[in-house]
Coordinates of C-alpha atoms and ligand atoms in Angstrom, one line a residue:
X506 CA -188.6 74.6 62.7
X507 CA -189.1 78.1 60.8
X508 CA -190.8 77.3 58.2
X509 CA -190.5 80.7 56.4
X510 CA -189.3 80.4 52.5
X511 CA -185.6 80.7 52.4
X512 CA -184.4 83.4 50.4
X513 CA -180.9 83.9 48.5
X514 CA -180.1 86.3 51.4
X515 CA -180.6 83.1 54.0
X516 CA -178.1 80.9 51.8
X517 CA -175.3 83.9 51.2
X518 CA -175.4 84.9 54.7
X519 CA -171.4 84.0 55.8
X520 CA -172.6 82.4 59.8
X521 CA -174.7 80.2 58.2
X522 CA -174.2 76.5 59.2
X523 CA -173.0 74.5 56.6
X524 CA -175.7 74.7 53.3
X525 CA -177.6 71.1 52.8
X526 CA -178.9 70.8 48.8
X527 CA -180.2 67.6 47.6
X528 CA -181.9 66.9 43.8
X529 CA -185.9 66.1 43.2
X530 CA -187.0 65.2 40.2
X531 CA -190.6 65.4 41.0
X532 CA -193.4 66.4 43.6
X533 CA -193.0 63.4 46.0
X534 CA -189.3 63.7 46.1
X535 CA -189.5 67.5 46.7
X536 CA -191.9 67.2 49.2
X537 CA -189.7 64.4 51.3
X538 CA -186.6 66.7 50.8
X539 CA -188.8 69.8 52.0
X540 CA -189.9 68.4 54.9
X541 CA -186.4 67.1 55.9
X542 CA -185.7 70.8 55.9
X543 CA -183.0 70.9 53.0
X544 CA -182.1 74.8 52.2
X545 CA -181.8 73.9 48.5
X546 CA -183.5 71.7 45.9
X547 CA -181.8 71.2 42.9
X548 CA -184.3 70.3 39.8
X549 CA -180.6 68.7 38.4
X550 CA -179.8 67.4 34.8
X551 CA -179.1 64.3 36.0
X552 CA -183.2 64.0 35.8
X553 CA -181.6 62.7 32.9
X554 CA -180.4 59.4 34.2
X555 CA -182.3 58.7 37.3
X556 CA -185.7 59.7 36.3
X557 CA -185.7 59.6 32.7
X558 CA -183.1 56.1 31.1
X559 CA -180.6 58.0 29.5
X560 CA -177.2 57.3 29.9
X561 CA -175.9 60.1 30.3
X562 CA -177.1 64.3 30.9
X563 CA -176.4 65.1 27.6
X564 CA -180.2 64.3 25.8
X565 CA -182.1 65.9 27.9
X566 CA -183.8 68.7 26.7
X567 CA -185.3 72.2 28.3
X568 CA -188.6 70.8 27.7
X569 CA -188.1 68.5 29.9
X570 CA -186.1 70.0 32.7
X571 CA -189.2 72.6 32.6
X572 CA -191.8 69.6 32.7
X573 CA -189.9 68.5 35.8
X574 CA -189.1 71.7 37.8
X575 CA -192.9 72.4 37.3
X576 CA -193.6 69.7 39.5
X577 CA -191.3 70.5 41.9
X578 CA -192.1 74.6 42.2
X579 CA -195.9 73.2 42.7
X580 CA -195.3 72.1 46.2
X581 CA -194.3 75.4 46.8
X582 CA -191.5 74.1 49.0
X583 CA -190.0 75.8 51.5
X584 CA -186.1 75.8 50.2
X585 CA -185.2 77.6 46.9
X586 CA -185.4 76.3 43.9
X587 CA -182.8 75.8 41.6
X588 CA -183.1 74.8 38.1
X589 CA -180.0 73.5 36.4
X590 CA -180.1 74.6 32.2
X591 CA -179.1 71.4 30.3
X592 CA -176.7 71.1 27.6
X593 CA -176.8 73.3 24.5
X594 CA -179.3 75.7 26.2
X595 CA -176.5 78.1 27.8
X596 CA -173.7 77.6 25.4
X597 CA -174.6 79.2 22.1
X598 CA -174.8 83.0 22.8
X599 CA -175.6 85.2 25.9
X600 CA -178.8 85.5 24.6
X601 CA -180.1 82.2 24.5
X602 CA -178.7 81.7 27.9
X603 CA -180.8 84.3 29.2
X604 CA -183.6 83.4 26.8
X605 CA -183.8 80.1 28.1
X606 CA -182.9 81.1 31.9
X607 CA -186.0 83.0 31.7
X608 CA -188.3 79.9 30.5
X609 CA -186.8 78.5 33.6
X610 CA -188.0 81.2 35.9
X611 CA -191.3 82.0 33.9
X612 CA -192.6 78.3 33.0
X613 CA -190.5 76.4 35.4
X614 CA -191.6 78.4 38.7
X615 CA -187.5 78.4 40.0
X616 CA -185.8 80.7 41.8
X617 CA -182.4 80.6 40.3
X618 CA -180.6 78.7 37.3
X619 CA -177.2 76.5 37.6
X620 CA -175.2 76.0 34.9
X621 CA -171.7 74.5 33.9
X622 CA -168.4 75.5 33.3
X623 CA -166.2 78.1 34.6
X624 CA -164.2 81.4 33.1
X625 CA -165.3 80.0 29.7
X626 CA -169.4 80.8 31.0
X627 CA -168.8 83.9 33.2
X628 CA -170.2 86.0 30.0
X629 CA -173.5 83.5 30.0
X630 CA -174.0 83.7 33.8
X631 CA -173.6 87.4 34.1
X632 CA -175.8 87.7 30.8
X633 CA -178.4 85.9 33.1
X634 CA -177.8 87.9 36.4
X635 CA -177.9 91.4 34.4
X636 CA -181.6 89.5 33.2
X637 CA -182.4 90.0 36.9
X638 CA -182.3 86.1 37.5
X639 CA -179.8 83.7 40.1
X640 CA -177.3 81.7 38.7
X641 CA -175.6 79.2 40.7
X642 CA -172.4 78.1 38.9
X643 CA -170.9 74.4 38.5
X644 CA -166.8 74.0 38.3
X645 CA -164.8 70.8 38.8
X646 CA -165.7 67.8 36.7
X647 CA -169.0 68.6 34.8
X648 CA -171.1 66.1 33.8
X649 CA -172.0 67.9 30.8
X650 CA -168.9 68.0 28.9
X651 CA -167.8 64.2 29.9
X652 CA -169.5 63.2 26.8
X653 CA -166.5 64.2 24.9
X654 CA -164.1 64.7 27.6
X655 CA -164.2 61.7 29.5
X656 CA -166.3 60.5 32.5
X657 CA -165.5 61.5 36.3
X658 CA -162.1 63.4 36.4
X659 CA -161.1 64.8 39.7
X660 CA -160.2 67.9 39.4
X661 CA -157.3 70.1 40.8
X662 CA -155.0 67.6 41.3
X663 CA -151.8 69.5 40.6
X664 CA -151.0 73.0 41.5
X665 CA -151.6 74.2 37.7
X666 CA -155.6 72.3 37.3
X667 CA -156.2 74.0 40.7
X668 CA -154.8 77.3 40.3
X669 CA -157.4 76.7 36.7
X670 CA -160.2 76.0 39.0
X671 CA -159.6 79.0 41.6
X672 CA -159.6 81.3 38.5
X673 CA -162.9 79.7 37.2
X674 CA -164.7 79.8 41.1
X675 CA -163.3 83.8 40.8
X676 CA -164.7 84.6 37.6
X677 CA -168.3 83.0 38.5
X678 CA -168.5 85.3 41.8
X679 CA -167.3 88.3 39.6
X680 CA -170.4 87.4 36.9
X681 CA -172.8 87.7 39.9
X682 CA -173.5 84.0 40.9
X683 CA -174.8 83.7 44.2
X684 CA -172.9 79.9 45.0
X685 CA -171.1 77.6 42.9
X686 CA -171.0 73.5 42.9
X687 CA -167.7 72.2 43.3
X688 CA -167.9 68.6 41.9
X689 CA -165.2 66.1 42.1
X690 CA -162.5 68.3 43.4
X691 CA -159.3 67.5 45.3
X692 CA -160.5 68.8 49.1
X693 CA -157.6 70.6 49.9
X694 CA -158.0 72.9 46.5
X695 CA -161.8 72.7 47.3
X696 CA -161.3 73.9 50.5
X697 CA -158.7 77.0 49.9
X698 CA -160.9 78.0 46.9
X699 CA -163.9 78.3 49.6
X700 CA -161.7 80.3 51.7
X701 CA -161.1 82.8 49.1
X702 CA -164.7 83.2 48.0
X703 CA -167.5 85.7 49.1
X704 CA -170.0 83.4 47.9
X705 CA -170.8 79.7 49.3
X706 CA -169.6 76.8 47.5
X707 CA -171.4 73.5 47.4
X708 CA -169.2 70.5 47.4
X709 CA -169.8 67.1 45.4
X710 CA -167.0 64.4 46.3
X711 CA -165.2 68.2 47.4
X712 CA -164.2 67.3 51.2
X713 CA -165.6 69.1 54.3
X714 CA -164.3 72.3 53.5
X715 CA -167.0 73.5 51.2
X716 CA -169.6 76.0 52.5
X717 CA -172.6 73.7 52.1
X718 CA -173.1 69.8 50.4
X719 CA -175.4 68.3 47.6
X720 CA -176.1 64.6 47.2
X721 CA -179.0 63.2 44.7
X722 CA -181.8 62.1 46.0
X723 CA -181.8 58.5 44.7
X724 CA -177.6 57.9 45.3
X725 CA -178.6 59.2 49.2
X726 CA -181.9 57.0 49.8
X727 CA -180.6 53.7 48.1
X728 CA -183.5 54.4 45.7
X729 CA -180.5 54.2 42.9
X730 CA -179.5 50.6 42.6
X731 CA -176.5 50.6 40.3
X732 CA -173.2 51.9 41.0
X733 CA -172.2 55.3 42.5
X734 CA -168.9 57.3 42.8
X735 CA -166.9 57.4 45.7
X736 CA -168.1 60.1 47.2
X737 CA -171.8 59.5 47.5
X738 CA -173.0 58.3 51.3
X739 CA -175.9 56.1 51.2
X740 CA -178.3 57.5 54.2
X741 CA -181.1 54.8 53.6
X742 CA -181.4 51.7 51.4
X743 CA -185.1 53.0 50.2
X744 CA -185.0 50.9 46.8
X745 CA -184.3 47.3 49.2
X746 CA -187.7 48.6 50.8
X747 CA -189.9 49.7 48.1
X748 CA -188.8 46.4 45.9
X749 CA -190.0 44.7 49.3
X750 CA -193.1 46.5 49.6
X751 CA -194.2 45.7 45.1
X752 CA -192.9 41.5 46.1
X753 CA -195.4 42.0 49.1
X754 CA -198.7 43.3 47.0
X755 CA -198.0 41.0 44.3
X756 CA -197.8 38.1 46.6
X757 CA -201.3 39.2 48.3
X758 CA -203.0 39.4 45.3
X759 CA -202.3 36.3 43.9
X760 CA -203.2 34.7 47.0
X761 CA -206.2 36.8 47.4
X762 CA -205.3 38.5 50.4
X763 CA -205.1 41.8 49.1
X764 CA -207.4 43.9 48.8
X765 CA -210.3 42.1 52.1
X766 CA -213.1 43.7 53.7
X767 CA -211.6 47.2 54.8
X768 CA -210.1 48.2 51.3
X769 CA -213.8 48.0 50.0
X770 CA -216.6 49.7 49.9
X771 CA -220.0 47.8 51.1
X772 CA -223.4 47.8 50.9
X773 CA -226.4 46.6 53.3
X774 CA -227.1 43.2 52.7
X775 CA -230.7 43.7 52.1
X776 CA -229.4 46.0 49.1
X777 CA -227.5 43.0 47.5
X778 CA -230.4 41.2 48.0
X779 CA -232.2 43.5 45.3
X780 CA -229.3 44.0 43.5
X781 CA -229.2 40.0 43.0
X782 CA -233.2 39.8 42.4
X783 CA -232.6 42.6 39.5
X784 CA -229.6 41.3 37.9
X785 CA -230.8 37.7 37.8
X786 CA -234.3 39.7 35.7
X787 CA -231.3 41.2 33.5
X788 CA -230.2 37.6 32.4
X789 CA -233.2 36.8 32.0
X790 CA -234.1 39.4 29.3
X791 CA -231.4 38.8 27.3
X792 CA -231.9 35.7 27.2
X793 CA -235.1 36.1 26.3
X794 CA -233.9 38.8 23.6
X795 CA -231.0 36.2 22.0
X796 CA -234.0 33.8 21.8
X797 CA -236.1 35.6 19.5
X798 CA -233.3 37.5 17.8
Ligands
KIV1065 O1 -177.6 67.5 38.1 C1 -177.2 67.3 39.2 O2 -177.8 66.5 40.0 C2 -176.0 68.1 39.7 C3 -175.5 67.7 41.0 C4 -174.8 66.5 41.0 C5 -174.7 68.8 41.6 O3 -175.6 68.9 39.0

């Protein structure tokens, strides 16, 4: 496999075979998805809710999408890096968009940002692009806003919410984004809004049409045990063997089998021999010392 650094020129190129994206949250998960040869790792907000207990995307803070994409950029892995800005970091001006998309590239080590919304962000993502820094955008249902909007909408059901979408995938490629998420959109809409783009889109429960796909890590791997959408594939049912492996270790130590003579480090027997002669001296003393204390 070439194991050269892919480079936004490697994921825009229009031949390509279809883009493969997955989430990591940390260095072991990066390292796994690296080596599986994924183009694209996606440091994603939901961090929020498989790595960190909240409920939803919405808490989690730049502090801590930074603490996490650090961990990931230092496996220097061989895909590119993309760190997606969390909720109220993008939305307030252009500025802090760019102010905070920088953190990203500066303390989080990524190489390109992902953030949410369509024509309604085109001024924050092209902000970010004029900054000199990628911006992958995110249409369809956005976990973001389903705080007050409502939680998994498909989107582009009818003529009008698709025609909607199309005009949100156009204004993202006209602000400079490189690729855009399409999540939770009807695949025939997903698919002509592909058609009509320069730019790759990455599809999420958006049918085979899209120019590349992105699962998380934990939904694919059966690390995640609760419920998923629809559209999530389960390629491994990880969590069934890691619970296995924790029930295996506890049984073994309580019945002593675990750890035995090759997890431990020995010492010549004539060596225990003084070690025994100098300890039983030791008790000795002190006993000696409580004595005539
Ligand atoms: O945060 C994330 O994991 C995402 C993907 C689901 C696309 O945005």
């Amino acid at each position: 496999m070439d194991r050269s650094r892919c480079t936004l020129t490697d994921i825009t190129r229009p031949d390509r075979e279809p883009l493969v994206m997955v989430t990591a949250y940390d260095a072991a998960s990066a390292r796994l998805a690296d080596d599986a040869g994924v183009d694209l790792i996606l440091v994603g907000d939901t961090l929020a809710e498989f790595a960190l207990g909240y409920d939803s995307t919405a808490p989690v803070t730049v502090d801590e999408m930074l603490h996490h994409c650090r961990a990931v950029t230092r496996t220097r892995p061989r895909a590119l890096v993309v760190g997606d800005m969390p909720l109220g970091s993008y939305q307030v001006s252009a500025e802090e968009a760019v102010r905070n998309a920088i953190r990203f590239v500066k303390e989080g080590g990524v190489d390109a940002v992902k953030l949410e919304g369509g024509e309604v962000r085109a001024q924050a993502a092209r902000a970010i692009v004029d900054a000199g820094i990628a911006v992958m955008g995110h249409v369809g249902y956005t976990p973001q806003s389903a705080v007050s909007f409502g939680s998994h909408v498909v989107a582009g059901r009818d003529a009008e919410t698709g025609i909607q979408l199309y005009h949100d995938a156009l204004a993202l490629e006209r602000a400079g984004c490189f690729s855009i998420v399409l999540e939770a959109v009807v695949r025939a809409v997903a698919g002509r809004i592909t058609a009509e783009l320069a730019i790759p889109t990455i599809g999420i429960g958006a049918g085979a049409g899209c120019s590349g796909q992105v699962l998380v890590f934990h939904e694919l791997t059966g690390i995640h045990a609760g419920p998923s959408p629809r559209f999530v594939r389960r390629y491994g049912e990880a969590g069934a063997e890691i619970g296995q492996a924790i029930a295996a270790f506890a049984r073994d130590v309580r019945s002593r089998a675990y750890p035995d003579k090759q997890h431990a480090y020995l010492m010549p027997a004539e060596e225990i021999a003084r070690f025994d002669h100098a300890l039983a001296a030791e008790r000795r003393d002190s006993r000696l010392r409580t004595r005539t204390a």
